[in-house]
Each structure stands twice: as C-alpha cells, then as structure tokens.
mmCIF file of C-alpha atoms and ligand atoms in Angstrom:
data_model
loop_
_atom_site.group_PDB
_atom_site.id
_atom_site.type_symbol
_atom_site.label_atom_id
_atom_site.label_comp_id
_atom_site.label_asym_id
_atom_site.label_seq_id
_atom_site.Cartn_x
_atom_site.Cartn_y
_atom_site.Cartn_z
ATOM 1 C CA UNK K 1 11.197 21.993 4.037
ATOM 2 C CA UNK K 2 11.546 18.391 5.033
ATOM 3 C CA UNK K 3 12.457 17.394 8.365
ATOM 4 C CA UNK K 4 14.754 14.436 8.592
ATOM 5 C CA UNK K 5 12.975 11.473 10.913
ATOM 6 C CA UNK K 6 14.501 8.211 12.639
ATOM 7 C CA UNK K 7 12.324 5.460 12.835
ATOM 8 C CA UNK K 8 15.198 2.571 12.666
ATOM 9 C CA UNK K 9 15.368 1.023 16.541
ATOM 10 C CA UNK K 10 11.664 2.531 17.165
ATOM 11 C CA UNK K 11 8.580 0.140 17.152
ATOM 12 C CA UNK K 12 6.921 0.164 13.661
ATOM 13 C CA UNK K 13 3.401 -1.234 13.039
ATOM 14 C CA UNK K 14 2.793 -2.854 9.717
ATOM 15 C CA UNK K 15 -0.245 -4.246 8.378
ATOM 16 C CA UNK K 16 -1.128 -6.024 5.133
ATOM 17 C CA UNK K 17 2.355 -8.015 6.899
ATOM 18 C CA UNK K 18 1.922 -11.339 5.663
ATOM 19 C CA UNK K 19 3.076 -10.724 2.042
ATOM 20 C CA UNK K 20 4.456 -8.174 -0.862
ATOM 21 C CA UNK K 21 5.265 -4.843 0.556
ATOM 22 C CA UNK K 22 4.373 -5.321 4.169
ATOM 23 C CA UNK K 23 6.679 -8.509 4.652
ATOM 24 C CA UNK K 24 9.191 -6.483 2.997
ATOM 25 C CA UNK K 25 9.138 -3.610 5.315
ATOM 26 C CA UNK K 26 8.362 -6.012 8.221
ATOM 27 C CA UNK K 27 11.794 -7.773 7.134
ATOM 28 C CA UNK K 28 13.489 -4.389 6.732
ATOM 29 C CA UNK K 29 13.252 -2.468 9.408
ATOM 30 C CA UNK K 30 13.374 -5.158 11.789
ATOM 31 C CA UNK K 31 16.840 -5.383 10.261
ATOM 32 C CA UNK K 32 17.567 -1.986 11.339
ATOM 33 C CA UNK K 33 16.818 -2.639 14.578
ATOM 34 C CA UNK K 34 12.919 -1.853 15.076
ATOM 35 C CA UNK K 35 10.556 -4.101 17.094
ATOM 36 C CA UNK K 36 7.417 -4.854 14.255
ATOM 37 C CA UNK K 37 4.056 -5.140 15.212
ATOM 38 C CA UNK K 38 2.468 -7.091 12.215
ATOM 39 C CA UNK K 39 -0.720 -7.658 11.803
ATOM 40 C CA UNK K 40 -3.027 -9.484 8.515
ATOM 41 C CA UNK K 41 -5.755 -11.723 7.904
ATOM 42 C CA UNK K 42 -3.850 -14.168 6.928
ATOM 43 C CA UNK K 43 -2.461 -15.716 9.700
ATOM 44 C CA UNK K 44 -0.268 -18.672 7.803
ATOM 45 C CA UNK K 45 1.590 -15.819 6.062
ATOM 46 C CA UNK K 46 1.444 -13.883 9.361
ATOM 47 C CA UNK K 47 4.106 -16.591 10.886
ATOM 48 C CA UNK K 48 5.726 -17.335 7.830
ATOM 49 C CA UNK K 49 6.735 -13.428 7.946
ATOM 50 C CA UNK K 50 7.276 -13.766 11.980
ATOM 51 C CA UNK K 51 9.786 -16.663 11.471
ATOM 52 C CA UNK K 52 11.630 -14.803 9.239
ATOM 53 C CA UNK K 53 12.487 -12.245 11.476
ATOM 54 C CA UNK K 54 15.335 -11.806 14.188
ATOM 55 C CA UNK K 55 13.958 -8.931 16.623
ATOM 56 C CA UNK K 56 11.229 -8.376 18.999
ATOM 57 C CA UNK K 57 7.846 -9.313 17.150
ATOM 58 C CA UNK K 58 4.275 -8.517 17.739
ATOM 59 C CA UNK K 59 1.808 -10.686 15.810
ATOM 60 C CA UNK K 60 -1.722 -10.094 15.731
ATOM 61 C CA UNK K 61 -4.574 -11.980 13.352
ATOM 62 C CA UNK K 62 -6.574 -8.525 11.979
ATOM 63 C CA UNK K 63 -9.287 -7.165 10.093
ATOM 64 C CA UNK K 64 -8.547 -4.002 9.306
ATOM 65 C CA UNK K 65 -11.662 -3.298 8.368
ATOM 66 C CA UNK K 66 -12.865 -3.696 12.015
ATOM 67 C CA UNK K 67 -12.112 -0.136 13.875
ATOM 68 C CA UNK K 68 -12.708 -1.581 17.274
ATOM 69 C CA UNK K 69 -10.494 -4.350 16.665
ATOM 70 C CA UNK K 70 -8.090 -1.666 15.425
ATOM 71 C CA UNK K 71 -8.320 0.212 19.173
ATOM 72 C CA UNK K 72 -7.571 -3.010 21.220
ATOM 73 C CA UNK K 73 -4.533 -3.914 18.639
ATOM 74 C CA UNK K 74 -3.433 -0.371 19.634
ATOM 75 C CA UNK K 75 -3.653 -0.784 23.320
ATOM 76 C CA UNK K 76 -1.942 -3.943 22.791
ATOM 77 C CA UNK K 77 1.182 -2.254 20.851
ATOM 78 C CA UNK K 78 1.179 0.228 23.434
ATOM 79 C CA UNK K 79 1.778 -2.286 26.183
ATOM 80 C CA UNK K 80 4.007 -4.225 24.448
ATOM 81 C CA UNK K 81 6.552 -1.577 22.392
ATOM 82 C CA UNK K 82 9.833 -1.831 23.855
ATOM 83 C CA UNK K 83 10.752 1.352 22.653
ATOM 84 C CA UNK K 84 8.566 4.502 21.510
ATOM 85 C CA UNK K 85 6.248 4.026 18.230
ATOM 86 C CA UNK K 86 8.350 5.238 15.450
ATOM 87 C CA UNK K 87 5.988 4.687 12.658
ATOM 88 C CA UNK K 88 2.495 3.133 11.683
ATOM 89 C CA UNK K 89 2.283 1.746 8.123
ATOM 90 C CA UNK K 90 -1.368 1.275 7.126
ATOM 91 C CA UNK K 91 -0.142 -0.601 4.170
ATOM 92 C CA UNK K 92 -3.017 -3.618 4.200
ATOM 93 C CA UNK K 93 -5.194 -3.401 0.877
ATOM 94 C CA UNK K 94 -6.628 -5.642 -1.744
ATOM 95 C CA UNK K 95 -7.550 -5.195 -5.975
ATOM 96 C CA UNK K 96 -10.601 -5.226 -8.129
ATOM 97 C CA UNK K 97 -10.678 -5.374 -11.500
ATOM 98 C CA UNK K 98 -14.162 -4.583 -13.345
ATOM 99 C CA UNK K 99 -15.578 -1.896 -15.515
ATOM 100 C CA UNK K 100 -17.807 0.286 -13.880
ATOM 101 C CA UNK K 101 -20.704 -0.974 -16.166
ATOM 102 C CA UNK K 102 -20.049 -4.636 -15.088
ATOM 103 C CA UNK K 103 -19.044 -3.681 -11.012
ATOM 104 C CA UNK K 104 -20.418 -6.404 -8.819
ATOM 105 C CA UNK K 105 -21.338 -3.524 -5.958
ATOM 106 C CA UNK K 106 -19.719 -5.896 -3.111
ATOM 107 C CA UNK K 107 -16.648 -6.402 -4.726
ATOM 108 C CA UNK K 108 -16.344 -2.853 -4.726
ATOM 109 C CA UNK K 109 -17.617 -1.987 -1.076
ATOM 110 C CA UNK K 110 -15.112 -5.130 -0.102
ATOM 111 C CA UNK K 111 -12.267 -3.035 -1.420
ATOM 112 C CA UNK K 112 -13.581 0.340 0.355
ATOM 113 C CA UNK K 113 -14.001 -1.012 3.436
ATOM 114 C CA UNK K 114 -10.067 -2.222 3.059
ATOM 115 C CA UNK K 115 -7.679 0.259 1.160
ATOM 116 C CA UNK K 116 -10.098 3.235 2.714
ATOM 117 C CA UNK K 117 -11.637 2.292 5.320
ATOM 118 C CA UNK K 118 -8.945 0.431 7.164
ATOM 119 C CA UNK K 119 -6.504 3.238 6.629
ATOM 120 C CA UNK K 120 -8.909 5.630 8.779
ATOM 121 C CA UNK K 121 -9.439 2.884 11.292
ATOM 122 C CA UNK K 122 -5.103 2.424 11.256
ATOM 123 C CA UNK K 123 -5.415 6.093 11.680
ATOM 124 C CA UNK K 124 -7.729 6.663 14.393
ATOM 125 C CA UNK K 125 -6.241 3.962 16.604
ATOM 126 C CA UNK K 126 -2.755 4.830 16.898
ATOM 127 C CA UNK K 127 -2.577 8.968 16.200
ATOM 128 C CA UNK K 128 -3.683 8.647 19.670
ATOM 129 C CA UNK K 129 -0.551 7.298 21.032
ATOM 130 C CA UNK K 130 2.011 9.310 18.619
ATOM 131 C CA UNK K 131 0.220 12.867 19.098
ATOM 132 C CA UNK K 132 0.636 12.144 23.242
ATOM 133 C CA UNK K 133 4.396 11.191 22.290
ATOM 134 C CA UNK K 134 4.733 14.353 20.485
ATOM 135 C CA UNK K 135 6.936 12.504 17.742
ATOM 136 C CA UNK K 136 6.250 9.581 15.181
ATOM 137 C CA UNK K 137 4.592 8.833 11.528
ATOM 138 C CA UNK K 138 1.516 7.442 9.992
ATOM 139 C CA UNK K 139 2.405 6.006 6.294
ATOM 140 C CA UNK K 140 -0.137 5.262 4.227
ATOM 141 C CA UNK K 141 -0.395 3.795 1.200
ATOM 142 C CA UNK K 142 -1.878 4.916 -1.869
ATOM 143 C CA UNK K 143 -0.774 4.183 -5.105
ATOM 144 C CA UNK K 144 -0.393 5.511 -8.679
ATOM 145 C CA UNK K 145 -3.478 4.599 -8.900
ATOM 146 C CA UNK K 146 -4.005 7.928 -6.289
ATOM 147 C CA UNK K 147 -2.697 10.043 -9.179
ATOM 148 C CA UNK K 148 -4.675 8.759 -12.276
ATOM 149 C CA UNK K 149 -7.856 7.373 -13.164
ATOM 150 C CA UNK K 150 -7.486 4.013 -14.854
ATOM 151 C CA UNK K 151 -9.924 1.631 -16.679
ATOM 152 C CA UNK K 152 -11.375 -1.277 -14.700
ATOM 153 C CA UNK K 153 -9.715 0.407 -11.536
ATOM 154 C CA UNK K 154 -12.793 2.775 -10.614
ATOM 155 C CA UNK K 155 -13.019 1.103 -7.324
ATOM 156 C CA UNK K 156 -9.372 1.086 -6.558
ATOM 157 C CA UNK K 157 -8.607 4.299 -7.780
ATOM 158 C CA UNK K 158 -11.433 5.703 -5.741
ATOM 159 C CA UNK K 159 -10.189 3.967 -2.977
ATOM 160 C CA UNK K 160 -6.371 5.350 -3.249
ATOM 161 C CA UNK K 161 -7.952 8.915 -4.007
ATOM 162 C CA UNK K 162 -9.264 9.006 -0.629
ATOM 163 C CA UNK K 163 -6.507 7.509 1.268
ATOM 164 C CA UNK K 164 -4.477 10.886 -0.557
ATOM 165 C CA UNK K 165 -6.597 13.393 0.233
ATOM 166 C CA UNK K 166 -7.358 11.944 4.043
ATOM 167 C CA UNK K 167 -3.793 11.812 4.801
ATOM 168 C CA UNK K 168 -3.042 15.278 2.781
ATOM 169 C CA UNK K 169 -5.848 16.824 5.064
ATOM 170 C CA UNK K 170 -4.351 15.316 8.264
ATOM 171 C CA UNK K 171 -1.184 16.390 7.669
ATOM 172 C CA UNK K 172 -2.237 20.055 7.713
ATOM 173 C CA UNK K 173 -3.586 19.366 10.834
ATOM 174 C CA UNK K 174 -0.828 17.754 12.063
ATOM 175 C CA UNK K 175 1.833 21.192 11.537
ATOM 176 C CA UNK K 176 3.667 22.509 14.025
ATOM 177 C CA UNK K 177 3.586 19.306 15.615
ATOM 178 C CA UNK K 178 5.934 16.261 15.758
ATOM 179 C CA UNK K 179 3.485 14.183 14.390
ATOM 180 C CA UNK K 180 3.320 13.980 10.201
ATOM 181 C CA UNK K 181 1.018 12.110 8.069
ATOM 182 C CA UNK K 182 2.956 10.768 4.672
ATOM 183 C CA UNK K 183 1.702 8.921 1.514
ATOM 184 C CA UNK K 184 3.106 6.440 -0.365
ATOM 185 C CA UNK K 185 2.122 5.181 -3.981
ATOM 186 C CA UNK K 186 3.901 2.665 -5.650
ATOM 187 C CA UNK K 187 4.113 2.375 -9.075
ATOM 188 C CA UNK K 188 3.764 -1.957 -9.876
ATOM 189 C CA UNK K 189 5.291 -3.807 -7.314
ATOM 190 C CA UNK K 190 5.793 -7.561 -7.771
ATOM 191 C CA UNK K 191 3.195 -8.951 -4.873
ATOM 192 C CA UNK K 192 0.663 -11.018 -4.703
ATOM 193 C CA UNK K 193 -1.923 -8.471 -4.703
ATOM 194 C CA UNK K 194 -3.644 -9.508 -8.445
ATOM 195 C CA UNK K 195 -3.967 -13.168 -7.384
ATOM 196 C CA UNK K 196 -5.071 -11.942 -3.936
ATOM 197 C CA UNK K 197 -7.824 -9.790 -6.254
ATOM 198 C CA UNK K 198 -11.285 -10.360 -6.277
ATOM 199 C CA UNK K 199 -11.834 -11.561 -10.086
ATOM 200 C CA UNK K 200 -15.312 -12.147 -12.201
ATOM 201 C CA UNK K 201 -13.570 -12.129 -15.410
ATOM 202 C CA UNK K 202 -11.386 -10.290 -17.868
ATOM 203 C CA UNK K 203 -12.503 -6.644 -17.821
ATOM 204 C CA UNK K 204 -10.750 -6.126 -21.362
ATOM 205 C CA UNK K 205 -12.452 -9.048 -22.663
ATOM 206 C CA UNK K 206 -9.220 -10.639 -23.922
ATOM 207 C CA UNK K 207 -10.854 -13.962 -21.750
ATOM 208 C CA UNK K 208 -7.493 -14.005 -19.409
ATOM 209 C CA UNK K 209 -7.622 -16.035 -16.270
ATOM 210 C CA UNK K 210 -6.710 -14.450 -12.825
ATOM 211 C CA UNK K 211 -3.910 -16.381 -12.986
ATOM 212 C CA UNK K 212 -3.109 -15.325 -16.272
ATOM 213 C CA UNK K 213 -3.665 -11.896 -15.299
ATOM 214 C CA UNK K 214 -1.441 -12.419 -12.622
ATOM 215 C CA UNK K 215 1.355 -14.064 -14.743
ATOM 216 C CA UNK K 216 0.764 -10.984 -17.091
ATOM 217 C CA UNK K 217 1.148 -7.992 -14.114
ATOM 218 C CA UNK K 218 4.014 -9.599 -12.743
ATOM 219 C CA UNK K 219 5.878 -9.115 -16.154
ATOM 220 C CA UNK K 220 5.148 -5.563 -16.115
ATOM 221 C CA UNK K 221 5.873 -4.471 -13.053
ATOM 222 C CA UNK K 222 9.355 -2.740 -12.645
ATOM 223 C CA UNK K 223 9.952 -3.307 -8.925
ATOM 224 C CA UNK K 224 10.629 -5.915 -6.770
ATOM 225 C CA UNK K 225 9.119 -5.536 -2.888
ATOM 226 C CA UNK K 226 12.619 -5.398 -1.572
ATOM 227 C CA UNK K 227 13.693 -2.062 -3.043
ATOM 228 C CA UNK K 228 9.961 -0.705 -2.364
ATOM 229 C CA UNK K 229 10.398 -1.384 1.766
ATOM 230 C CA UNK K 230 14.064 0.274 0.692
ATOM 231 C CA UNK K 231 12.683 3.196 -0.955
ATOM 232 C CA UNK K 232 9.897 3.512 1.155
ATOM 233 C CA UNK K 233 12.136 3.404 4.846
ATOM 234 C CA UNK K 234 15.025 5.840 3.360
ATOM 235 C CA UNK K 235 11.883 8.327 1.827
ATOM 236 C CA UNK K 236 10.146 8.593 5.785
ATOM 237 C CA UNK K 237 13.240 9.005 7.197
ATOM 238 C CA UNK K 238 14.336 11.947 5.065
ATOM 239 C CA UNK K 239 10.974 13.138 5.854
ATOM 240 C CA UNK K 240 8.803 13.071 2.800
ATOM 241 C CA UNK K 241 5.442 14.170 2.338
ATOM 242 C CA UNK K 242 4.616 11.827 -0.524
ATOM 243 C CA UNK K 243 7.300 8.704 -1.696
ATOM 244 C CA UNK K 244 6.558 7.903 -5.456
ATOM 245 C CA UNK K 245 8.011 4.039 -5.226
ATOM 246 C CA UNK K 246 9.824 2.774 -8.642
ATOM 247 C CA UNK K 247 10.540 4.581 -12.208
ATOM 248 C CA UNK K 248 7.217 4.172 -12.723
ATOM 249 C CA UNK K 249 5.615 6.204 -10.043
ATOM 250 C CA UNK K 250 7.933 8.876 -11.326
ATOM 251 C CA UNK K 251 6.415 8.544 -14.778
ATOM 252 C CA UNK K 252 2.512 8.445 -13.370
ATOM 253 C CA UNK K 253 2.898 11.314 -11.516
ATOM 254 C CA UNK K 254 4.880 13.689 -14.319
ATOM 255 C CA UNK K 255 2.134 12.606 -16.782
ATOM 256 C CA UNK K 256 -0.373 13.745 -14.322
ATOM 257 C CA UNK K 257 0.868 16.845 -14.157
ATOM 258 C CA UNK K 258 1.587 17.727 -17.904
ATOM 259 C CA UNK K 259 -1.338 16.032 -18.947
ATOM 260 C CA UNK K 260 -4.280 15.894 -16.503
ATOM 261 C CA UNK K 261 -6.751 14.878 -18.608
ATOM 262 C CA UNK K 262 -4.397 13.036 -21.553
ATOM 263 C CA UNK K 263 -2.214 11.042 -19.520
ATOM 264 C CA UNK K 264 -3.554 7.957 -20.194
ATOM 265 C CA UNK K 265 -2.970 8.405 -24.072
ATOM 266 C CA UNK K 266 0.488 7.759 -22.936
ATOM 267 C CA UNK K 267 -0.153 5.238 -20.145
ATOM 268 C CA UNK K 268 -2.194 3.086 -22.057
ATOM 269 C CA UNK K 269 0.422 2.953 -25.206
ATOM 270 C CA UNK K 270 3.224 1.995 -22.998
ATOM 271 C CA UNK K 271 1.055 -0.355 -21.031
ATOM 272 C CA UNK K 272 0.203 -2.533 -24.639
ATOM 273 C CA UNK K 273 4.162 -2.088 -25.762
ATOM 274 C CA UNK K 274 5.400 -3.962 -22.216
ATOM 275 C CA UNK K 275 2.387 -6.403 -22.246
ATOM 276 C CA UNK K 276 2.793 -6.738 -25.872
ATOM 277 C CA UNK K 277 6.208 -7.465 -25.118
ATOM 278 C CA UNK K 278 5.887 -9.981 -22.048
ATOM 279 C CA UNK K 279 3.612 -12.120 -23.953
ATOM 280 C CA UNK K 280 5.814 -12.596 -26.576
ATOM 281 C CA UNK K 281 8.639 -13.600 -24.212
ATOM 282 C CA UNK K 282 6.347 -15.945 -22.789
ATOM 283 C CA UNK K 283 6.145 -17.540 -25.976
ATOM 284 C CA UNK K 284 9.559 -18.370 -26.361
HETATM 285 N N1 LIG J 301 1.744 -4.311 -5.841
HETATM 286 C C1 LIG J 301 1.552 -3.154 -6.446
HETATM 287 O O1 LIG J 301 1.829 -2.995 -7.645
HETATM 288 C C2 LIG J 301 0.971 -1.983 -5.677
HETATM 289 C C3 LIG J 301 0.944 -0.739 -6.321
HETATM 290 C C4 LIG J 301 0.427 0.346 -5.628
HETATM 291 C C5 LIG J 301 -0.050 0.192 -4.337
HETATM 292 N N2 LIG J 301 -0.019 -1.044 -3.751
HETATM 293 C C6 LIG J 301 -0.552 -1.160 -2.402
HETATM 294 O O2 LIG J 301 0.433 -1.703 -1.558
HETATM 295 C C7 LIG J 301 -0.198 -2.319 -0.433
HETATM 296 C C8 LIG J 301 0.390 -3.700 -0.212
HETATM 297 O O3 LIG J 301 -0.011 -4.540 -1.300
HETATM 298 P P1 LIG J 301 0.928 -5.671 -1.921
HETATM 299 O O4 LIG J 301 1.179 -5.266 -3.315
HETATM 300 O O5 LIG J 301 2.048 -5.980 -1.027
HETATM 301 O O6 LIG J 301 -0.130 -6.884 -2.019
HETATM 302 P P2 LIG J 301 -0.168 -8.331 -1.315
HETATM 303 O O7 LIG J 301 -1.461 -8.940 -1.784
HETATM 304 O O8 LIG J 301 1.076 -9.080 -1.601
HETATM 305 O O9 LIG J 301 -0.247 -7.970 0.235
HETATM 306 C C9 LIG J 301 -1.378 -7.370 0.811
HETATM 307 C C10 LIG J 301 -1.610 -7.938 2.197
HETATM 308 O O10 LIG J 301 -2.775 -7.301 2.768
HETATM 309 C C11 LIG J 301 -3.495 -8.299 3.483
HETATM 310 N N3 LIG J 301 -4.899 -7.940 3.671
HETATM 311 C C12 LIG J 301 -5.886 -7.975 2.757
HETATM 312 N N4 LIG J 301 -7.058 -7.645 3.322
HETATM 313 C C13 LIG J 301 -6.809 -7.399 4.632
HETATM 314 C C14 LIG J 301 -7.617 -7.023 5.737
HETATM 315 N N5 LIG J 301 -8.932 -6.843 5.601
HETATM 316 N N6 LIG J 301 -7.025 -6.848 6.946
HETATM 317 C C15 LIG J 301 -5.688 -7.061 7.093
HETATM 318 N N7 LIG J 301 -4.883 -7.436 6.092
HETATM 319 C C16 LIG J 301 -5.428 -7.609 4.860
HETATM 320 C C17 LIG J 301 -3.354 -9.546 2.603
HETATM 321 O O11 LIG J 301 -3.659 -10.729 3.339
HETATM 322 C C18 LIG J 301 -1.902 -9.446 2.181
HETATM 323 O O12 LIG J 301 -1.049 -10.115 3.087
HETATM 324 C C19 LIG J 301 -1.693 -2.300 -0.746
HETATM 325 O O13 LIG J 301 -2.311 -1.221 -0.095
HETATM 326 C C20 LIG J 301 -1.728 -2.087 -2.240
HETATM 327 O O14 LIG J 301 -2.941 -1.512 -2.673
HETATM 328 C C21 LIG J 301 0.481 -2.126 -4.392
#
C-alpha cells in the first residue's frame, strides 16, 4: 500500500537543474514552498534556472559523474537546508544514439558514467543524511526506455535498466523504514536532451542532422516539462513506487507487459505514423 509523503516546504535536491525536467521541478516545487538545491554542468543554465526562482536557492556547478564531488555537495546541502531534506531527484542524464554495430565505445561509457553512474553517486551521498532523518525520498529517473529495448538506444536503455533495478533493489532495503527509493520514467518529454546528445550520424541512415533529429523528437513527444515536474511532484507525494510520466509511458509499459518480446511491433508502427505525420506538417 502506498504511503502518502510531503515534500512541498522541505529542501529538495535536483540535478540535471539547468534545463527540461530538472528546471521544471526546480521551478515547481520551489513554488510550493521548498528550498532547491540545484546542481548541473552547465553553469549559464544553472543561473538562468536560479533567477527564475523566488525561494531559498542552493546552486552548485557539478559533475555528477564525480562521487567525491557528490559527498562535499552533500555536506554542503546539509549545512545549508533550512528545513529537513524532503527529497533528492537524481534526474541529471544525457542521450546516445548509435547502433550497437556502429557504437563509438566512449560515447557509450560517457552516458554510463552519467544516467548510471551519477544516480549511484546521487545515491550514496545523500541516503546518508535521509536514513539518519528517518524520513525523505530518493527519485530517480529512468525512462521508458527502462521498460523496453529500443534500436540505436542500447546504451541508454542499458543505462535506464540499471538505474530500475538499483533503485528497485534499494527500496527493498529501505522497508520498514521512512526512507523509500522511487523511479520515474518518462515517456518523451519536450527538453533539450537530443540536441544535448552526443551525435556521429543518423543511426537509421535517413542522413538527418542532430538538429533535424531534434526538430523531429520534439514533434513526437506528447509532454511538455511542465506537466512532467506536475506529474512527477503529485506521484512522490502520493507515495509511488514507480511514476510512468505522460500517455505514453502508460502505453510503453502496458505493451511491455502484454507483449515482452513483441512490443516493439507496435512501438515502432506508431513511432513511423507520428513521425510520418510531423514531417508532413513540417512541409506545409
Ligand atoms: N526528455 C525525454 O523525453 C526523457 C524521457 C525519459 C527520460 N528522460 C530523462 O530525464 C532526465 C532529464 O532530461 P531532460 O529531458 O530534461 O534533458 P535536458 O537535456 O533538457 O536536461 C538534462 C540536464 O542534465 C545536465 N547534465 C548532463 N550531464 C551532466 C553531468 N555530468 N552532471 C550534471 N548535470 C549534467 C545537462 O546539462 C542538462 O541541464 C534525464 O535523466 C533523461 O534521461 C528524459
């Protein structure tokens, strides 16, 4: 049974802050009252985020690929929070997009190291701090792309695999606490995270551009990252396990249920229908 949880007026850390779904949330809950520690790599988005927020703000320039780094920005929230840590979002990540016969390998141990990798670090740093409070959340993100296997996402998918079954795993560990571990996988989010991608070249061979690419996901994608900080804030706080994020996520996650090794018979279809359909609105 779920367990409802407040985090609105706790301290939240964010990461992955300085754009799409981590500005959102950033913006969100420090509307309802929460002082956000934000942290990125990007530093110019970083205060562009930071100015557009009324409350109490932390802002911190990270890796989160760097675990020690990780610790100290811990320490730091824990001297700073004005109130008790309500929730950690380890929401940071980044996109390939290659077949597995054409990977470039550091492309793909560049996006380990982030949507994995920095998710354990997130982890590790501040459980510390909630399991001696007794109370609080870590949220992180997976994706659809942590329910099915999709072509040119092998590294990506990998990556959102893990971050399932890590924070699955810890959340057994975490019962009978007041601790609890949740996952989050949005179905397409309008972000920046496919011109943010590292890109070699079309993995369909249809000779797209990133930007093109780019142009072409944001036509597709059913959600805006307004409603996914929405969805995402009301699904921890009525104490969800796992928050599928948009119509689509509902979709993913029924076909990979009723058809675990067919579902993308059906994904794929749909997925030429809307991009079959965007292009030819883009050539009105
Ligand atoms: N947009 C989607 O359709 C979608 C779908 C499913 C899951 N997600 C996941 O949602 C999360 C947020 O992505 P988004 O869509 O808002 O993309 P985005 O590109 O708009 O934002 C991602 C942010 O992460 C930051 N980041 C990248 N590497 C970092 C690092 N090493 N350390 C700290 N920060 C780093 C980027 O600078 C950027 O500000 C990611 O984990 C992504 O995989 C997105």
């Amino acid at each position: 049974m779920s367990k409802r949880r407040t985090i609105s007026g706790r301290t939240v850390v964010i990461t992955g802050a300085a754009s799409g779904i981590g500005r959102a949330l950033a913006q969100r809950l420090s509307a309802h009252s929460c002082p956000v520690a934000i942290a990125d790599v990007d530093e110019l988005g970083l205060k562009e985020t930071e100015a557009s927020l009324a409350g109490p703000v932390l802002t911190r320039v990270l890796d989160v690929r760097d675990a020690a780094d990780q610790r100290a920005f811990a320490d730091e929230v824990a001297d700073w929070a004005p109130q008790p840590l309500g929730a950690v979002f380890n929401n940071a990540g980044v996109a390939v997009a290659s077949n597995v016969l054409d990977a470039v390998p550091e492309d793909d141990q560049w996006l380990w190291d982030i949507n994995f990798h920095g998710v354990v670090n997130g982890t590790r740093a501040f459980l510390p701090i909630l399991a001696k409070q007794d109370e609080g959340v870590i949220v992180n993100t997976s994706s659809v792309f942590g329910l099915v296997g999709m072509p040119s996402q092998s590294a990506y998918c990998s990556a959102k695999f893990a971050v399932r079954g890590f924070t699955d795993a810890l959340r057994q560990e975490l019962r009978g606490t007041g601790v609890s571990a949740v996952n989050v996988h949005p179905g397409g989010i309008n972000t920046n995270i496919v011109r943010n991608a590292r890109f070699r070249k079309d993995p369909e061979g249809r000779g797209r551009s990133q930007s093109q690419m780019a142009d072409e996901f944001a036509a597709i994608t059913l959600t805006q990252p307004v409603k996914a900080a929405e969805i995402i804030h009301r699904g921890v706080e009525a104490g969800k396990a796992r928050i599928l994020v948009g119509p689509d996520a509902y979709v993913f996650d029924a076909l990979a249920r009723i058809a675990p090794t067919h579902y993308y018979d059906v994904i794929g279809f749909a997925q030429s229908r809307l991009r079959g359909r965007a292009r030819a609105q883009a050539a009105r």
